[in-house]
mmCIF file of C-alpha atoms in Angstrom:
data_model
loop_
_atom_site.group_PDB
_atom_site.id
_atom_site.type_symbol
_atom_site.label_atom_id
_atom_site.label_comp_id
_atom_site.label_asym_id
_atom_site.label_seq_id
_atom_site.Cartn_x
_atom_site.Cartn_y
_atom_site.Cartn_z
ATOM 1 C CA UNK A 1 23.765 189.451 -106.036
ATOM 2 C CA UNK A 2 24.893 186.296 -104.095
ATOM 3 C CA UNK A 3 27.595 186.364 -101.288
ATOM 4 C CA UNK A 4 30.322 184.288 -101.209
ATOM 5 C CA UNK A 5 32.605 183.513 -98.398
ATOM 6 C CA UNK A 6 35.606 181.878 -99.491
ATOM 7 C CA UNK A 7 38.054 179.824 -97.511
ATOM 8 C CA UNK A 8 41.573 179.948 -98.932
ATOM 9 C CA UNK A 9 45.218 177.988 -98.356
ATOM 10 C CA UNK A 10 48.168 177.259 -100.249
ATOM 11 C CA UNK A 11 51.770 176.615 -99.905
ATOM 12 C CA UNK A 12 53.154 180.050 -99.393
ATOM 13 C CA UNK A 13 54.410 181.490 -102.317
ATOM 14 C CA UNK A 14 54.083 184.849 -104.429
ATOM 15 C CA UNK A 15 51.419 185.167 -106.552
ATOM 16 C CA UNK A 16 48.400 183.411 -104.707
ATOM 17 C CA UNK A 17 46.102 186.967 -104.094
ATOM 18 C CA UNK A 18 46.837 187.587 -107.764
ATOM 19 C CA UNK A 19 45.490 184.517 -108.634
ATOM 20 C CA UNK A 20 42.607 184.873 -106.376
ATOM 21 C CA UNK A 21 41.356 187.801 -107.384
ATOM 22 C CA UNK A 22 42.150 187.346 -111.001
ATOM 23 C CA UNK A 23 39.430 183.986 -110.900
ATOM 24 C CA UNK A 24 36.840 186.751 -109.393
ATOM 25 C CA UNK A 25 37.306 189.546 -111.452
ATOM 26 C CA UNK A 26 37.164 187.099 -114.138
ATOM 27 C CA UNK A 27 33.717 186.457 -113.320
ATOM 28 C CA UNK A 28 32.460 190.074 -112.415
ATOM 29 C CA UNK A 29 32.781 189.260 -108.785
ATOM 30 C CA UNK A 30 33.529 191.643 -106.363
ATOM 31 C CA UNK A 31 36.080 191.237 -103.172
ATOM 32 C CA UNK A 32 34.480 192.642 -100.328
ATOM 33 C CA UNK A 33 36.292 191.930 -97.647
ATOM 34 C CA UNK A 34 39.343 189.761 -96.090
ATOM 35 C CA UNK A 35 41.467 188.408 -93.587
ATOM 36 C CA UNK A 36 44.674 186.299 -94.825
ATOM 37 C CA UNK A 37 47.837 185.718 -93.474
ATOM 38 C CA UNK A 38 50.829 183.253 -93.669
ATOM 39 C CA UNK A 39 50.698 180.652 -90.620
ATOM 40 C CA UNK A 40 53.093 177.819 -90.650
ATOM 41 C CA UNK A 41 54.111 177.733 -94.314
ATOM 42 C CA UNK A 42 50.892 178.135 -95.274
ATOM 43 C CA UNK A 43 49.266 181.126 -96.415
ATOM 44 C CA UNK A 44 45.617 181.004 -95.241
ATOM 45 C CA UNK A 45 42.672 183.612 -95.483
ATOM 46 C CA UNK A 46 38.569 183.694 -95.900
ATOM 47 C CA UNK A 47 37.206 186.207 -98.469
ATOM 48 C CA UNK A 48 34.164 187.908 -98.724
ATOM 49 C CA UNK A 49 33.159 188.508 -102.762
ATOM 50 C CA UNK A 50 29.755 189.437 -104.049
ATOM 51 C CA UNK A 51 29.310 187.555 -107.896
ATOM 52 C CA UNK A 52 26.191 188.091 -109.903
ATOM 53 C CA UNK A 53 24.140 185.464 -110.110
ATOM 54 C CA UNK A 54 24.480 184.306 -113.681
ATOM 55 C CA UNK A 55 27.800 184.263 -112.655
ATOM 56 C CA UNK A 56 28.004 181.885 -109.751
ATOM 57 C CA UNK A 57 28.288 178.777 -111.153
ATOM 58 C CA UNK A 58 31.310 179.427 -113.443
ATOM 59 C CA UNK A 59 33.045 181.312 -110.523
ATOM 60 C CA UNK A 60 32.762 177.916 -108.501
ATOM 61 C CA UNK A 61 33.797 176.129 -111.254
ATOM 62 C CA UNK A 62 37.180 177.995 -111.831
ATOM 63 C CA UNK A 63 38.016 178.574 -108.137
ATOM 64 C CA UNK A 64 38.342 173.955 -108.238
ATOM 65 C CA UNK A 65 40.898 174.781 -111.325
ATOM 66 C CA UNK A 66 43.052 176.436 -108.884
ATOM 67 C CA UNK A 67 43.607 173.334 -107.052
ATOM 68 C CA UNK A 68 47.302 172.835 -106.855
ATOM 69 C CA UNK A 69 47.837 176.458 -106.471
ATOM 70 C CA UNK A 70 45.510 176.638 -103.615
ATOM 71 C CA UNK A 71 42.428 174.942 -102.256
ATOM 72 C CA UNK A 72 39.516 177.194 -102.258
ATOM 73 C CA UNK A 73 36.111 176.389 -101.013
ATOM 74 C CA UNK A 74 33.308 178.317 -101.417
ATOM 75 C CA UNK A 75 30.122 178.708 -98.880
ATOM 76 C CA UNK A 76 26.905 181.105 -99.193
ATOM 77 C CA UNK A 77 26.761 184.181 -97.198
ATOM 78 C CA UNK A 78 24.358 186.133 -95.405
ATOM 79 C CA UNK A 79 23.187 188.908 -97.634
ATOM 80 C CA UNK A 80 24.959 192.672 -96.415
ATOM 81 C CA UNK A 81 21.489 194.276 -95.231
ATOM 82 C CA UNK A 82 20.290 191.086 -93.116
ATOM 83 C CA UNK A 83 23.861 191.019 -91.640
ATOM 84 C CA UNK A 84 23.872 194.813 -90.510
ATOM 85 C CA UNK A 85 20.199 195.029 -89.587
ATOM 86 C CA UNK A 86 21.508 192.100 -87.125
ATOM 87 C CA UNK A 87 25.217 193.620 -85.519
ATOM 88 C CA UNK A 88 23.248 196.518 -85.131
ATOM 89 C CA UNK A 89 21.478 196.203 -81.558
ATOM 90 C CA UNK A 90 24.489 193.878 -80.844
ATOM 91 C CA UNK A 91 26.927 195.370 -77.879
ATOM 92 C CA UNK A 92 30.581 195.056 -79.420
ATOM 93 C CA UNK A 93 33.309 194.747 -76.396
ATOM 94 C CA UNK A 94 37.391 194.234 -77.155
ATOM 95 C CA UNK A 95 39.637 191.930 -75.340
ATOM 96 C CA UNK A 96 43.005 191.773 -75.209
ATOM 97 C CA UNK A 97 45.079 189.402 -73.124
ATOM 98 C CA UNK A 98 48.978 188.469 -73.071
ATOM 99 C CA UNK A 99 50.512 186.132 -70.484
ATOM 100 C CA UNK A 100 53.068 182.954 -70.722
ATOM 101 C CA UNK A 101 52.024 180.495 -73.754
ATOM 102 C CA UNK A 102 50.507 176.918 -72.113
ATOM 103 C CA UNK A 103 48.098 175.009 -73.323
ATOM 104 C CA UNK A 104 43.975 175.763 -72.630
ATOM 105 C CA UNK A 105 44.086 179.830 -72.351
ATOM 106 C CA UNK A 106 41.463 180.077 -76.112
ATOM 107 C CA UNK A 107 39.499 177.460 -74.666
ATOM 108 C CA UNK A 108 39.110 178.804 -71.784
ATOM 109 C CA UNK A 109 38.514 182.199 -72.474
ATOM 110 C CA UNK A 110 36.268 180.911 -75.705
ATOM 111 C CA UNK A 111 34.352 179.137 -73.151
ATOM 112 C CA UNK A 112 33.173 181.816 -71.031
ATOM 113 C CA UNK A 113 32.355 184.004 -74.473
ATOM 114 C CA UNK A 114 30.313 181.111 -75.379
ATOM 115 C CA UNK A 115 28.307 180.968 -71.437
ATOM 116 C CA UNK A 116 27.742 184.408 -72.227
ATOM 117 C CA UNK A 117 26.200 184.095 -75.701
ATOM 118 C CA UNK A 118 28.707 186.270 -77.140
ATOM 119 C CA UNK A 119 29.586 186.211 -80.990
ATOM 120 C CA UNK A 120 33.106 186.651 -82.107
ATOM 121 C CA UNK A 121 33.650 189.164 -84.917
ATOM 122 C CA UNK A 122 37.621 188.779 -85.127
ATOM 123 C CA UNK A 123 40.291 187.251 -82.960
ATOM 124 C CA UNK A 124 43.844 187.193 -83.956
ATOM 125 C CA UNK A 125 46.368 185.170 -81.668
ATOM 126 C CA UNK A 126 49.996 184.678 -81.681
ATOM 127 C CA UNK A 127 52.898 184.126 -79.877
ATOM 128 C CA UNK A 128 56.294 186.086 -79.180
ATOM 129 C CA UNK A 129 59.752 185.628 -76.718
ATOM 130 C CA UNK A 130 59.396 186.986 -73.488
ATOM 131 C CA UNK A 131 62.199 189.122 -73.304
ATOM 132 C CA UNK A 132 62.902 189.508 -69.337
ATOM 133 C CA UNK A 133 61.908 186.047 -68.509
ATOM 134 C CA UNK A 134 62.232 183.551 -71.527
ATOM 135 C CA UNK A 135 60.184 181.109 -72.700
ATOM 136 C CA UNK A 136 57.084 182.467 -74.837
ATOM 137 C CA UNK A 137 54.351 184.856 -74.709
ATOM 138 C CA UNK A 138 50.435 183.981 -75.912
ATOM 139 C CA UNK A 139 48.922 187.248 -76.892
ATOM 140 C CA UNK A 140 45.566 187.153 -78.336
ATOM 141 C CA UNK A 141 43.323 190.278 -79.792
ATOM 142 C CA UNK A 142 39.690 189.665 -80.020
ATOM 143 C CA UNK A 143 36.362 192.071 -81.032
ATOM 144 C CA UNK A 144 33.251 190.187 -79.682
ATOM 145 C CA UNK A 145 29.150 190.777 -79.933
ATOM 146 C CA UNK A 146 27.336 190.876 -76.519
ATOM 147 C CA UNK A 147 23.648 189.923 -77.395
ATOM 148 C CA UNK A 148 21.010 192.294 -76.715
ATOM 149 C CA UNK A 149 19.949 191.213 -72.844
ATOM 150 C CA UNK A 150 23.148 190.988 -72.531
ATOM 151 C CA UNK A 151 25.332 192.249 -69.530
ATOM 152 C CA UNK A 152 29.012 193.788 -70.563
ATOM 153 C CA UNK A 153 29.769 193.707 -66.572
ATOM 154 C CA UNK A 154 28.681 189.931 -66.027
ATOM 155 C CA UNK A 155 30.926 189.328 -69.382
ATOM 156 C CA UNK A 156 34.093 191.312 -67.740
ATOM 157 C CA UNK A 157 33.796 189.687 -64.491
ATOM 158 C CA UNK A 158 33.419 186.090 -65.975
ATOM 159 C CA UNK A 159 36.472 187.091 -68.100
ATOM 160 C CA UNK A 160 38.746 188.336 -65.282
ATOM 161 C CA UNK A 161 37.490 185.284 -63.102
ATOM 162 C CA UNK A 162 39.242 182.959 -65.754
ATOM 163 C CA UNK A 163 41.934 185.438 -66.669
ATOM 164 C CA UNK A 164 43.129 184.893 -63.149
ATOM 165 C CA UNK A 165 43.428 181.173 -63.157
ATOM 166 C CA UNK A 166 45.062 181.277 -66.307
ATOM 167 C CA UNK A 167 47.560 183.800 -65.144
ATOM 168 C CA UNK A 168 47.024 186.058 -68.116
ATOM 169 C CA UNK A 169 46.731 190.196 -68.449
ATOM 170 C CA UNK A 170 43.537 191.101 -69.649
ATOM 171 C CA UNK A 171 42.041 194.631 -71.030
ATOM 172 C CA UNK A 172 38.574 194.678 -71.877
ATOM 173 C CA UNK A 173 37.478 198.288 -73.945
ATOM 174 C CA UNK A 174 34.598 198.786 -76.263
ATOM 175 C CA UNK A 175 34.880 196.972 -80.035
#
C-alpha cells in the first residue's frame, strides 16, 4: 500500500481535520500518524496516511479540490518496514533547552546536530514571557537519531559547548 506524507495549511478555522480526513477516508486511506498545530493564524500539520494503490491517484486528485480550504501537498513515503529496520540501530538522545529568545539559537544548535550526523525525529519550539525578568523565553524540545558510529558524549559536549555561547539551559536524556 503506498505512503503518503502530506503537508497541510489553512487559515485557521473549525472544520479543517474533518475535512482532511473525510478526503482520505473517502478514498480507503488510512491516517497513520500526525503533527498539526495552529502557528500564526495558520493552522499547519504533515500527515502520515497509507492509501491503496488503486486508490492513489483519485486521493491526489481530491486533496487539489480542497484548495481554498487548505493547501495540501502530497509526497511519497518510505514504506513502514524499511523505515523501522533503519531507526532501529539508530541511538535516539532528547534535548531540551530554554534561555532568553534572540536570534541564531536553532541554527546554532541545528548546526552542531548536523556536524554530528544526527537525524531529527521531532522538535517543537516556542516562545513564552519570562516572568522574573521580562522580555521572552525560547524554549525548544527536540528527539534526535545519533548514527550508528556515533558518539552520544562527543554530541553532549558539542551541544553544551554552543549552549554556553548562546546562554541557553540545556538537558540532554535519552529519546
Amino acid at each position: 500500500m503506498p505512503r503518503l506524507v502530506l503537508t497541510v495549511i489553512g487559515d485557521d478555522r473549525a472544520g479543517l481535520v474533518g475535512a482532511l480526513a473525510d478526503v482520505i477516508g473517502d478514498h480507503g486511506g488510512n491516517w497513520e500518524q500526525s503533527q498539526m498545530a495552529e502557528l500564526a493564524g495558520q493552522f499547519a500539520g504533515i500527515v502520515v496516511v497509507d492509501v491503496p494503490a488503486e486508490q492513489e491517484a483519485a486521493l491526489r486528485a481530491a486533496l487539489d479540490g480542497l484548495d481554498g480550504l487548505m493547501e495540501v501537498s502530497a509526497h511519497p513515503g518510505v514504506e513502514a518496514t524499511a523505515e523501522a529496520g533503519a531507526s532501529a540501530v539508530w541511538t535516539p538522545l532528547r534535548i531540551d533547552l530554554i534561555g532568553n529568545d534572540h536570534p541564531g539559537i536553532v541554527r546554532d544548535i541545528s548546526a552542531v546536530l548536523a556536524r554530528h550526523g544526527l537525524s531529527i525525529e521531532t522538535i517543537t519550539t516556542g516562545q513564552r514571557d519570562a516572568p522574573m525578568a521580562g522580555g521572552r523565553l525560547f524554549e525548544a524540545h527536540l528527539v534526535v537519531r545519533v548514527p550508528p558510529g556515533g558518539d552520544p558524549a562527543d554530541v553532549r559536549d558539542d551541544l553544551e559547548r554552543v549552549a554556553s555561547e548562546l546562554f541557553v539551559d540545556l538537558t540532554l536524556g535519552h529519546g
